CSV table of C-alpha atoms in Angstrom, one decimal:
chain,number,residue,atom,x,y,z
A,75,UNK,CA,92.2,32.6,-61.7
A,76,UNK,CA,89.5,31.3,-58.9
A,77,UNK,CA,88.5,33.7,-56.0
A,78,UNK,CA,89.9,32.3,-52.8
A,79,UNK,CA,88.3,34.5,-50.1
A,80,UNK,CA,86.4,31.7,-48.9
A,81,UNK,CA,89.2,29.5,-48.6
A,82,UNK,CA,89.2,26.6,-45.4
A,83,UNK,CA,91.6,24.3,-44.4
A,84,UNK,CA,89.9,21.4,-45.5
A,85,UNK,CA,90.0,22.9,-48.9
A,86,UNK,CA,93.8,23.7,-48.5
A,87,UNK,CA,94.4,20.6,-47.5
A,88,UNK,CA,92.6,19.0,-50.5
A,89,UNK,CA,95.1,20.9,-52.9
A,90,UNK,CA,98.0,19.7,-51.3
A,91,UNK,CA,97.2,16.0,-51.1
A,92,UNK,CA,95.9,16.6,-55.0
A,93,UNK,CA,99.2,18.3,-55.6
A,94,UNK,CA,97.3,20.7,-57.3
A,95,UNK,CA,100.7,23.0,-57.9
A,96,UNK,CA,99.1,26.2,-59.8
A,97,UNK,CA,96.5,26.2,-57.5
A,98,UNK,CA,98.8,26.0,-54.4
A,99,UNK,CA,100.7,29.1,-55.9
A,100,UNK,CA,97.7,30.8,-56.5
A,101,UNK,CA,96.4,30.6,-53.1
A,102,UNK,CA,99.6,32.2,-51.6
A,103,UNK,CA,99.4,34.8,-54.0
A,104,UNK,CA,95.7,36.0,-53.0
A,105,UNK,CA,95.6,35.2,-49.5
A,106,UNK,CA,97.1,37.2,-46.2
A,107,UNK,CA,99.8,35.1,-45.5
A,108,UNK,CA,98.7,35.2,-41.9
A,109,UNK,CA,95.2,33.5,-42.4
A,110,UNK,CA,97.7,30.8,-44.0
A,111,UNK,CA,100.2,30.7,-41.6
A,112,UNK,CA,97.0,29.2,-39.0
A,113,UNK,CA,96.2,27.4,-41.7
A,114,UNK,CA,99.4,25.6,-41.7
A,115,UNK,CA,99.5,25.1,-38.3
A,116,UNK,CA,96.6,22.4,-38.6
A,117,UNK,CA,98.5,20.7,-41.5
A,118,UNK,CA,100.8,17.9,-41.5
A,119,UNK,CA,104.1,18.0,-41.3
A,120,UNK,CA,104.5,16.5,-45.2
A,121,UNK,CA,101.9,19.0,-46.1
A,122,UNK,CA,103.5,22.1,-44.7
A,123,UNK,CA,106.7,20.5,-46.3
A,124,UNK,CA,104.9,20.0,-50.1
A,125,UNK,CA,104.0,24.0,-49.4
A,126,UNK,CA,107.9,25.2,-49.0
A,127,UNK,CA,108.9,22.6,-52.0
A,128,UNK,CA,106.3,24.5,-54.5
A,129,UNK,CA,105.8,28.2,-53.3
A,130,UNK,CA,107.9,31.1,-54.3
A,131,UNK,CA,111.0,30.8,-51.3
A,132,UNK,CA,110.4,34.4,-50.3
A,133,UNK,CA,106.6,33.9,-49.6
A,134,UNK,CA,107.4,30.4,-47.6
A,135,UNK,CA,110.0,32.3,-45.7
A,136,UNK,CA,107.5,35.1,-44.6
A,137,UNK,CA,105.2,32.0,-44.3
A,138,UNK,CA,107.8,30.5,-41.9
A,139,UNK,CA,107.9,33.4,-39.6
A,140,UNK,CA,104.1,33.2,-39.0
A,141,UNK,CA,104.2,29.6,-37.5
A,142,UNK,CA,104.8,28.9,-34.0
A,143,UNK,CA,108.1,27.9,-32.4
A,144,UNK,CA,107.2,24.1,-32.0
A,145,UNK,CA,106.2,24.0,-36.0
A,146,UNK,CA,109.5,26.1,-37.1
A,147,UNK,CA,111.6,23.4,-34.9
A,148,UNK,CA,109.1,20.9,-36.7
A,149,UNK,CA,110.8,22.2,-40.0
A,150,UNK,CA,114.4,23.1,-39.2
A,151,UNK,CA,114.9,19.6,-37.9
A,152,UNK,CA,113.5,18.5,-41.7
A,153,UNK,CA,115.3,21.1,-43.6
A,154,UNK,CA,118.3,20.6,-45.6
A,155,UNK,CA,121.1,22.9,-45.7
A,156,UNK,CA,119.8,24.7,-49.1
A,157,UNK,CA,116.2,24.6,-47.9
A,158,UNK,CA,117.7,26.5,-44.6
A,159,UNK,CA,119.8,29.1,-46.2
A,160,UNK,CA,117.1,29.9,-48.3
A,161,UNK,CA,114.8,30.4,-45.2
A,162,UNK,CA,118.2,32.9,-43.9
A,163,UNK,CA,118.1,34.4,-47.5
A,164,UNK,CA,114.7,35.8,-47.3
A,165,UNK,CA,113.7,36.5,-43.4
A,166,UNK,CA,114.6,39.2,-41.7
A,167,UNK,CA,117.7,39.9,-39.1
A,168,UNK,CA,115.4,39.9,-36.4
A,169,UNK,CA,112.1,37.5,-37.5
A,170,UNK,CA,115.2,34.8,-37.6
A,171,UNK,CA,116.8,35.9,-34.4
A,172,UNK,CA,113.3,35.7,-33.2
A,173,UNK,CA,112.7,31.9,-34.1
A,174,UNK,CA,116.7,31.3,-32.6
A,175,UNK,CA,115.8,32.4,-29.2
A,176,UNK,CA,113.0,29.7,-28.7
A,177,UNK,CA,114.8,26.6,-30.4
A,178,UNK,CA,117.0,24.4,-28.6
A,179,UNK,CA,121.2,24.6,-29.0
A,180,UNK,CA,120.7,21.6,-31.9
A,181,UNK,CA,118.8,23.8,-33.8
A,182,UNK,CA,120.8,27.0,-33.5
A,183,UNK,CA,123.7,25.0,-34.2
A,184,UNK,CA,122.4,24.0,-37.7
A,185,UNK,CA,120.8,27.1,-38.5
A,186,UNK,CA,124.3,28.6,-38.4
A,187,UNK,CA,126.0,26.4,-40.3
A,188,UNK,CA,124.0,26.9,-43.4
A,189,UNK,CA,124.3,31.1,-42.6
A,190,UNK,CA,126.8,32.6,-44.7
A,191,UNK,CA,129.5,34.5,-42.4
A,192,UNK,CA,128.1,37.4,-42.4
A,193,UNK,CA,124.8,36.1,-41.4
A,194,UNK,CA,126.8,34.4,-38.8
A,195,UNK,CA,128.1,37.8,-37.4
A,196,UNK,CA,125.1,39.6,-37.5
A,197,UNK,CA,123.3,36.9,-36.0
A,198,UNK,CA,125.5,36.2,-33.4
A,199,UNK,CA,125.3,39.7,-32.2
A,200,UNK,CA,121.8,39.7,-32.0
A,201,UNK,CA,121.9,37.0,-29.7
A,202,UNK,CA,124.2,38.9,-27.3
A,203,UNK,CA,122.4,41.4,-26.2
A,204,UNK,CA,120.2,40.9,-23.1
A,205,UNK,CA,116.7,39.2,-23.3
A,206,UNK,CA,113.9,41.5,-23.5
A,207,UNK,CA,116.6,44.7,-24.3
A,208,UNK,CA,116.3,46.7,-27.4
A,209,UNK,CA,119.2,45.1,-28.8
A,210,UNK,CA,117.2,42.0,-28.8
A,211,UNK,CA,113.9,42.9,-30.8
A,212,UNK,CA,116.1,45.1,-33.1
A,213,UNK,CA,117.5,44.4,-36.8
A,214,UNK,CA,119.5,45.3,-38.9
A,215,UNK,CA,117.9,45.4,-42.0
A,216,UNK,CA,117.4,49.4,-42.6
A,217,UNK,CA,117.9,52.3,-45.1
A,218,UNK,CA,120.9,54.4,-44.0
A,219,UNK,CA,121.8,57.9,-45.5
A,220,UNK,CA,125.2,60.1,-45.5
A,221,UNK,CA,124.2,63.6,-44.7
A,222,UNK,CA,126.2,64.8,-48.3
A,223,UNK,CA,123.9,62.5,-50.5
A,224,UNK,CA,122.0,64.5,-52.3
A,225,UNK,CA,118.7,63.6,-52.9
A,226,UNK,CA,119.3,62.1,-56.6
A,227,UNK,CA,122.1,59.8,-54.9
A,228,UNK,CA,119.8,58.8,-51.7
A,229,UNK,CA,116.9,57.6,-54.2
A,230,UNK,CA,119.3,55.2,-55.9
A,231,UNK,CA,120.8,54.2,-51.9
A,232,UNK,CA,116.9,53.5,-51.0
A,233,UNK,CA,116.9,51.3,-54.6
A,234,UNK,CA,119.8,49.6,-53.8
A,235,UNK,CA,119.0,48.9,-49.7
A,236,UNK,CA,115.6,49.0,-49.8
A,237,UNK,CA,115.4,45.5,-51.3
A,238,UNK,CA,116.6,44.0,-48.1
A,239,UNK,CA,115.7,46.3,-45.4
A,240,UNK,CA,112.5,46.0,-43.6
A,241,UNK,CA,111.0,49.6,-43.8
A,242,UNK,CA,111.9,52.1,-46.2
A,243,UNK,CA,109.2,54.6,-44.3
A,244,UNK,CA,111.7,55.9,-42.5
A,245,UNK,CA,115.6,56.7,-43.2
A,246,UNK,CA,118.6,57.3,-41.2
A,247,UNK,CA,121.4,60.1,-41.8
A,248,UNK,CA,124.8,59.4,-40.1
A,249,UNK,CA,128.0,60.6,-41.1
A,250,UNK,CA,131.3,59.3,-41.7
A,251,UNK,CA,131.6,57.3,-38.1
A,252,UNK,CA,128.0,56.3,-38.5
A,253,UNK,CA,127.0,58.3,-35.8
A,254,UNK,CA,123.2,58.9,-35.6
A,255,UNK,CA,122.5,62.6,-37.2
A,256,UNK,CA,118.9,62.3,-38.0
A,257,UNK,CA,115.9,60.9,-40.1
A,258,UNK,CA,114.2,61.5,-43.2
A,259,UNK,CA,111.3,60.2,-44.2
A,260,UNK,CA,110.8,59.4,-48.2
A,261,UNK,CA,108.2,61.5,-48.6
A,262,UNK,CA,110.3,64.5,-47.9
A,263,UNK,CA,113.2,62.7,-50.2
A,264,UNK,CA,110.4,62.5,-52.7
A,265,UNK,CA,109.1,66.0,-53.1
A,266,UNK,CA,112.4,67.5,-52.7
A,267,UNK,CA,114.6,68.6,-55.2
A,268,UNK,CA,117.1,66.2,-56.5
A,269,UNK,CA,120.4,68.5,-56.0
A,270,UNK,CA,119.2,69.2,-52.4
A,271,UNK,CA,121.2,67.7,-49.6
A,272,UNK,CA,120.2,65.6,-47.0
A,273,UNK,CA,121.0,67.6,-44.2
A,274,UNK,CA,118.9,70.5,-45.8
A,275,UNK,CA,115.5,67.9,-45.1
A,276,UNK,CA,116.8,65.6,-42.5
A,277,UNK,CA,114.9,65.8,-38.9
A,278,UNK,CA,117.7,66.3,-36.6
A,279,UNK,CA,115.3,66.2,-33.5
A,280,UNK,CA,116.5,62.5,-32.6
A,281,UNK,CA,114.2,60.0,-30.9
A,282,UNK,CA,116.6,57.4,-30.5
A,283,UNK,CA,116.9,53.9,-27.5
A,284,UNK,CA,120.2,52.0,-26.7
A,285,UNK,CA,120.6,48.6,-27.1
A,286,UNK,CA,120.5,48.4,-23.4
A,287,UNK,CA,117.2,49.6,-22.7
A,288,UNK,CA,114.1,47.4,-21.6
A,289,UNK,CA,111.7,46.8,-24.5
A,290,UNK,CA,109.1,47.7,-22.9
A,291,UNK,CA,110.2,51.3,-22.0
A,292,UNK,CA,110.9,50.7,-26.0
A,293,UNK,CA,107.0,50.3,-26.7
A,294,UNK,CA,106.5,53.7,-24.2
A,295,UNK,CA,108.6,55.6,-26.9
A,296,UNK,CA,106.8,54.5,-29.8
A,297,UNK,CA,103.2,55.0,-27.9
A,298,UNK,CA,104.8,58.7,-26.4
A,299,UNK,CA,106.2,59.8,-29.3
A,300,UNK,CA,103.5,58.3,-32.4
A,301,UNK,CA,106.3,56.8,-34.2
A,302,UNK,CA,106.5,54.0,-36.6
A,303,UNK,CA,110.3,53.4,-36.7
A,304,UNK,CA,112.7,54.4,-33.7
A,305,UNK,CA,116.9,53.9,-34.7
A,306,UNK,CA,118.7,52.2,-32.0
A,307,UNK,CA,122.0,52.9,-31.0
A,308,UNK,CA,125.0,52.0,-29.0
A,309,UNK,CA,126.9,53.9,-26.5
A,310,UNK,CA,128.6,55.8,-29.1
A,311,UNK,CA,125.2,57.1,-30.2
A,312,UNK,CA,126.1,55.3,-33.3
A,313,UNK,CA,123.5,53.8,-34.9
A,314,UNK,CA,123.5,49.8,-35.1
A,315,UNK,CA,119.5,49.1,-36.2
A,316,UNK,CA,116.5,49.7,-35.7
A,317,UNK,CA,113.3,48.5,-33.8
A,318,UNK,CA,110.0,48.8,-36.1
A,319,UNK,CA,106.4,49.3,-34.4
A,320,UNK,CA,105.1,45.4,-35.7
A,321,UNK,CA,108.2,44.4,-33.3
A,322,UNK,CA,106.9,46.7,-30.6
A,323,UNK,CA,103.2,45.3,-31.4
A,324,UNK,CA,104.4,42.0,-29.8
A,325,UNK,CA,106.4,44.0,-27.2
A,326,UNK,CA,103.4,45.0,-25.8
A,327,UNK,CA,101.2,42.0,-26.1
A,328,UNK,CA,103.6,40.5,-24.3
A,329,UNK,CA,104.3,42.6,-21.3
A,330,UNK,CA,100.3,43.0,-20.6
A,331,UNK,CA,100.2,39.5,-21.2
A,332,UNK,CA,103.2,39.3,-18.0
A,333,UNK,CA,101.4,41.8,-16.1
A,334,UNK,CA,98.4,40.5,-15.8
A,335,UNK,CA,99.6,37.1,-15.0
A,336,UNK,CA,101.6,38.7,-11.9
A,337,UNK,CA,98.6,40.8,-11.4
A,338,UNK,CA,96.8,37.0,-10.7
A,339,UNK,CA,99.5,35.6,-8.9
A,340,UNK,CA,100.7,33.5,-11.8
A,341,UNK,CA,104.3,33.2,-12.8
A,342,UNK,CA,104.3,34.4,-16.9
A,343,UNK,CA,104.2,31.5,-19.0
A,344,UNK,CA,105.5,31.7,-22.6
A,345,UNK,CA,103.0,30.7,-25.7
A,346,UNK,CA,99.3,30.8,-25.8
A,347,UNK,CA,97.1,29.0,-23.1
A,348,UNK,CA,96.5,26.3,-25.2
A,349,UNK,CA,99.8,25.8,-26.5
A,350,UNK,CA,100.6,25.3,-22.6
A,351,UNK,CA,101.0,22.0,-21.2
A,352,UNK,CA,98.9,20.9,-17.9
A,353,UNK,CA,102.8,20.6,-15.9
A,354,UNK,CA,104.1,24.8,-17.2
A,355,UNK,CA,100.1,25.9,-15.7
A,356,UNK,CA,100.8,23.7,-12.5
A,357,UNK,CA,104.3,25.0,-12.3
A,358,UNK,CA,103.1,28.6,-13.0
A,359,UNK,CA,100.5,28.9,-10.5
A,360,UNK,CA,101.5,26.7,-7.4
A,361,UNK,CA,104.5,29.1,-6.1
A,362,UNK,CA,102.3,32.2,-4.9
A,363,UNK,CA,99.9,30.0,-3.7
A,364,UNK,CA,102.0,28.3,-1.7
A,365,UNK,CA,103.9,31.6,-0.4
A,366,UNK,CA,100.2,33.4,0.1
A,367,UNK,CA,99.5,30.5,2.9
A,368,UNK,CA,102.0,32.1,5.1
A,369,UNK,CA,99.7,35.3,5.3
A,370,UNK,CA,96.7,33.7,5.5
A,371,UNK,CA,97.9,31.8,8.1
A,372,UNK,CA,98.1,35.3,10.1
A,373,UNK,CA,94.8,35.7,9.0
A,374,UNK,CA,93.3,32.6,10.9
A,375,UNK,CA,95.5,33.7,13.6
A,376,UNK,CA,94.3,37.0,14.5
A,377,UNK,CA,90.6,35.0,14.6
A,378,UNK,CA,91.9,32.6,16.6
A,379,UNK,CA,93.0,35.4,19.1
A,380,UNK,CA,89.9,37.3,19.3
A,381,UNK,CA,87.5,33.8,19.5
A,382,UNK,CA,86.1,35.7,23.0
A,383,UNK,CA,84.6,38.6,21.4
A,384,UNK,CA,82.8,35.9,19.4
A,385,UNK,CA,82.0,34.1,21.6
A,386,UNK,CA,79.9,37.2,23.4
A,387,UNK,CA,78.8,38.5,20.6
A,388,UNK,CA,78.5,35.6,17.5
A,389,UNK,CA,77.1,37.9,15.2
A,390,UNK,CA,80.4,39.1,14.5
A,391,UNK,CA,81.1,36.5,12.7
A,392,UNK,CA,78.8,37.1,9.8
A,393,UNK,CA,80.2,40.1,8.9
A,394,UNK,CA,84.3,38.6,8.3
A,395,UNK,CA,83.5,37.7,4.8
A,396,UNK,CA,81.7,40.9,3.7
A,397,UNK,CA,84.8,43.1,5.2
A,398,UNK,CA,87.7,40.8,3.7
A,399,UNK,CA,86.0,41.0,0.5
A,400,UNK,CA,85.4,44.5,0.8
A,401,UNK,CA,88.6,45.5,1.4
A,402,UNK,CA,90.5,43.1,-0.8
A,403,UNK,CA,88.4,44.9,-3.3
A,404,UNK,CA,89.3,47.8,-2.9
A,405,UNK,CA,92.9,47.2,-2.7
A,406,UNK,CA,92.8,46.1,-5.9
A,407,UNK,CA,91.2,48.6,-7.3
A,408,UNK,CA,93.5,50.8,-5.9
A,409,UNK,CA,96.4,48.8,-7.3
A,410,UNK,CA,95.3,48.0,-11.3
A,411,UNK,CA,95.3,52.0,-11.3
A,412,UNK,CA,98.3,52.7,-9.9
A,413,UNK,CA,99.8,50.0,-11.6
A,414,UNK,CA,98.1,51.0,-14.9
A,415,UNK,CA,99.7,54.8,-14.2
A,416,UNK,CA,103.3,53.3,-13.7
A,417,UNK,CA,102.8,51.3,-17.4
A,418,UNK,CA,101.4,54.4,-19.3
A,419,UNK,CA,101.5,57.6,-17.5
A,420,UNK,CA,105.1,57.3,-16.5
A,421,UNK,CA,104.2,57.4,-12.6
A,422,UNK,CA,107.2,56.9,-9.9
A,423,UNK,CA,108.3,57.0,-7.0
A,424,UNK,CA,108.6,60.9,-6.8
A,425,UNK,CA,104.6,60.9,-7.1
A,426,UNK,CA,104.4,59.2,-3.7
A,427,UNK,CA,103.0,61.9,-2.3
A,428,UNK,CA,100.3,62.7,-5.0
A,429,UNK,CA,99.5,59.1,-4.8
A,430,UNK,CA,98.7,59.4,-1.1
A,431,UNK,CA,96.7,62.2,-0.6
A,432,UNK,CA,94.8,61.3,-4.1
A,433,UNK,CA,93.9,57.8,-2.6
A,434,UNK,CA,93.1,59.6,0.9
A,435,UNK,CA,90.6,61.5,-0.6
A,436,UNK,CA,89.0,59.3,-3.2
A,437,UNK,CA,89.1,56.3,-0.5
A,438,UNK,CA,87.2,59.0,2.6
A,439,UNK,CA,84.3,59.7,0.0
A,440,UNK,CA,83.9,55.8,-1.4
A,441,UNK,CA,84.0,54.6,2.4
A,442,UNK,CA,81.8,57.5,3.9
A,443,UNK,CA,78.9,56.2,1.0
A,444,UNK,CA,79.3,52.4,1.8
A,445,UNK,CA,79.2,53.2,5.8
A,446,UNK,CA,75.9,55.0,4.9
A,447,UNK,CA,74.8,52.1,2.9
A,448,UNK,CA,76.3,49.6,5.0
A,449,UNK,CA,74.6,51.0,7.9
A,450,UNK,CA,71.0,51.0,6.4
A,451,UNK,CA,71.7,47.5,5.0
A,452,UNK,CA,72.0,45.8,8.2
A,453,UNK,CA,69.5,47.7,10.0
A,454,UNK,CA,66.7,46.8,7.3
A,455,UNK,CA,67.7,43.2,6.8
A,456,UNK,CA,69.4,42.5,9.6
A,457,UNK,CA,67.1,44.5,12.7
A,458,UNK,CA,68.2,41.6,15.4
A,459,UNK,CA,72.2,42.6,15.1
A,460,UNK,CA,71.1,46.1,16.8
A,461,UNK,CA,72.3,49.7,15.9
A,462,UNK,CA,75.7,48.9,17.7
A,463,UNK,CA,77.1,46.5,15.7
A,464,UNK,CA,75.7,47.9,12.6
A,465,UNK,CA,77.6,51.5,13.1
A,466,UNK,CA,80.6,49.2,14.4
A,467,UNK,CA,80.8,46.9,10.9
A,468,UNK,CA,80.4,49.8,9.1
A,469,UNK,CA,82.8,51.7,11.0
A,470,UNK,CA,85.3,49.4,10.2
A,471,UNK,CA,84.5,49.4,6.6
A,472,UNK,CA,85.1,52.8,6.1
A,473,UNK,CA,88.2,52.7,7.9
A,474,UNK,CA,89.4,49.2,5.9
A,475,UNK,CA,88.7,51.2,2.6
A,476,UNK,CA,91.3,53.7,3.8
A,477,UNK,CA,93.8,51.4,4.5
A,478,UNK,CA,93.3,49.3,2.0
A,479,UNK,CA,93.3,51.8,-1.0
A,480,UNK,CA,97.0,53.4,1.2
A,481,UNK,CA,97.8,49.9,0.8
A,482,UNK,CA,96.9,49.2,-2.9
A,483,UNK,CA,98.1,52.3,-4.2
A,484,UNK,CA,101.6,52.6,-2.1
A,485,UNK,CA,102.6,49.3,-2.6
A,486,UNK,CA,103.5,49.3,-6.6
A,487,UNK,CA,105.4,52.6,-5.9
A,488,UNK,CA,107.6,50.3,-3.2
A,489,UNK,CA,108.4,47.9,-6.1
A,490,UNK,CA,109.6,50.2,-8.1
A,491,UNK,CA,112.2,51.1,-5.5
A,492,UNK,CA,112.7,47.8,-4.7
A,493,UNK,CA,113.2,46.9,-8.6
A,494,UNK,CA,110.7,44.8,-8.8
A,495,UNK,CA,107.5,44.8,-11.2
A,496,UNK,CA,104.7,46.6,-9.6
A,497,UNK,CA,102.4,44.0,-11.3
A,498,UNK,CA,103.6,41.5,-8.7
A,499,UNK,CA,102.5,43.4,-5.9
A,500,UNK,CA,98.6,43.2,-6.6
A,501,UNK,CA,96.2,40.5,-6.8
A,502,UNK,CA,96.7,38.1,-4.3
A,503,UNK,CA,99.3,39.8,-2.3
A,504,UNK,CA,97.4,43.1,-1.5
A,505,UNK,CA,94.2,40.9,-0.5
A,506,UNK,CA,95.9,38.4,1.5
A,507,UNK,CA,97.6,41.4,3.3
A,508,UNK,CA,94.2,43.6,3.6
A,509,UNK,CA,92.4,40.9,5.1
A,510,UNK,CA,94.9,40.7,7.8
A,511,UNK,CA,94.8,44.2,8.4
A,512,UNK,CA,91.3,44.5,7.8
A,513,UNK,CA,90.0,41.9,10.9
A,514,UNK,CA,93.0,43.5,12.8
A,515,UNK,CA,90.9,47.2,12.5
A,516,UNK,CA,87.6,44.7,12.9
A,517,UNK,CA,88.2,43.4,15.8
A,518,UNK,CA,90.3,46.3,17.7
A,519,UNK,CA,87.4,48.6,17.2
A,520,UNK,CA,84.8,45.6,18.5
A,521,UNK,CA,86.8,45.2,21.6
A,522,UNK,CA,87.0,49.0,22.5
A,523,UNK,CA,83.1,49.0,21.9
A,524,UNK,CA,81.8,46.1,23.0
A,525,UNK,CA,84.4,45.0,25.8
């Protein structure tokens, strides 16, 4: 048998067009099927399709759930029935509910007609629940236990179940109405004795979602609590699946992936960047762009209206720039902690307060050092601006950095009341609207000083 840690596509893709069966097999018996799976994504359609005729079915199915969507629709479309159900036989509930959501009706459509009725059913109610919900990243594949079993009778339910069932980690107890009782984990089923009970070793402290909940407050659980496996349920409390951390892995990904495009302004866009056509970037990033030109038109407004103080004193005008910046700044500094706090801390709206005086008092010491600074900065490279405008512009800076950390630190907290994600209301929004209220504070306190 060859060593194929230093396998490469071109090498892969050598085999296949050789037809090289053995060696095929051995390859996707030696190497992480994920290293393949990219692999595969560079190959032809034919040789991708040579790969699922001559590999064991249950290593081309976990193969399958590796690829990306436009590949798996690549291979549906090219599947027959058999070569379908097959797929069904060996994936997981929820890798295949997965794979569903992204494919067009055509392809759900077919998928379910080679999915045996129960797969249908199963399937089907999957699909139901809302996107991004626990129900939706859940399956059904798991271990379950009846709090009589002894320990003898739930090593021969973990045989029997565990074959299908995605971890076998983690159990769950229920009782006759399948309502959640506890967990046990098989280590404690393994050093027990075997005419021991269940419900002598179960853990009956529960850490349990609905099918209702948002999947990210899902991934808060798991990160809270250090778990590997949570049981959902419905509201019953009786237990319909579970949600394992891999799942919650890609939860995760994919809400700091959403964050961080609202953080920029951008509306999310699903798939990698360079899976993304030129037209979904366009589409994603021209709406707050368009929408932040209303604010900045108050922007050139408000210099528009004080053109007179310019005019009498044009050195003004260098200093727009540095306190727009400034403050935007600082408003967003303000708001990726805040923001960060709600995500991981559990911050809400009942920390308003705390929020405020926090961001009062770290704001007062962060613009009492950069009017100090500020002030020397102009003085020494700037001596022909005069001591006058230098205390003013940096009089305005400390003030700005108030307001703008108020700003950038309140306004995520208003979301949440609003029901919004606080991610949208950073970036661009908090800098468009600090720059207004910055020149307003710039050239209020220039007027009182300098007439």
């Amino acid at each position: 048998m060859e060593n194929w840690d230093e396998l490469t596509l071109t090498m892969l893709k050598e085999i296949i067009t050789n037809k090289q069966v053995k060696k095929l097999r051995e390859i996707f018996e030696e190497v992480n099927i994920v290293d393949l799976a990219e692999m595969a994504e560079q190959c032809t359609l034919s040789e991708v399709l040579f790969v699922f005729k001559t590999v064991k079915k249950e290593v081309t199915a976990d193969l399958f759930a590796y690829l990306s969507v436009d590949k798996q629709e690549e291979l549906i479309r090219t599947f027959t029935g058999p070569e379908i159900k097959s797929i069904l036989d060996n994936l997981y509930l929820d890798d295949v509910v997965d794979f569903l959501e992204e494919m067009p009706e055509s392809i759900v459509k077919k998928v379910l007609q080679n999915a045996t009725s129960e797969q249908r059913v199963e399937i089907n109610t999957l699909l139901s629940y809302a996107p991004n919900s626990a129900g939706s990243i859940m399956t059904t594949d798991y271990v379950e236990l009846f709090e009589h079993h002894t320990v003898e009778e739930a090593m021969e339910q973990i045989r029997k179940q565990g074959k299908t069932a995605e971890t076998i980690n983690t159990c769950f107890v229920i009782n006759k109405s399948n309502t959640l009782l506890g967990s046990v984990s098989l280590r404690e089923i393994l050093f027990a004795s075997e005419d021991k009970e269940i419900c002598e070793i179960m853990d009956t402290d529960i850490v349990a979602v609905t099918t209702g909940d948002d999947q990210e407050e899902v991934g808060r659980i798991f990160q809270k609590y250090d778990i590997s496996v949570v049981g959902v349920v419905n509201s019953q409390f009786k237990l319909v699946g579970i949600i394992t951390v891999d799942d919650v892995i890609d939860v995760l990904e994919e809400e700091a992936t959403e964050d961080i495009h609202l953080m920029a302004g951008i509306r999310p866009v699903e798939g990698s960047y360079l899976e993304s056509n030129v037209w979904e970037i366009f589409k994603s990033r021209i709406p707050w762009l368009l929408i932040l030109m209303i604010p900045a038109t108050l922007t050139g407004l408000i210099i528009e209206g004080n053109s007179a103080i310019l005019l009498i004193v044009p050195s003004l005008v260098n200093f727009i720039p540095m306190l727009m910046d400034t403050a935007g700044n600082a408003g967003s500094q303000a708001s990726a902690m805040v923001i960060r706090g709600i995500v991981v801390d559990d911050l809400s709206i009942k920390d308003f307060l705390a929020v405020l005086f926090k961001e009062l008092r770290a704001s007062f010491m962060t613009g009492l050092i950069l009017f100090v600074i500020n002030t020397l900065r102009i003085v020494i490279f700037m001596p022909n601006v005069g001591i006058i405008v230098a205390i003013l512009v940096s009089f305005t800076v400390f003030l700005t950095i108030i307001l703008a950390n108020l700003i950038g630190g309140l306004l995520p907290l208003f979301a949440l009341i609003l029901k919004i994600d606080p991610a949208s209301m950073s970036g661009p929004v908090i800098t468009t609207l600090v720059d207004a209220v910055s020149l307003l504070v710039y050239f209020s306190i220039a007027i009182a000083v300098l007439g």
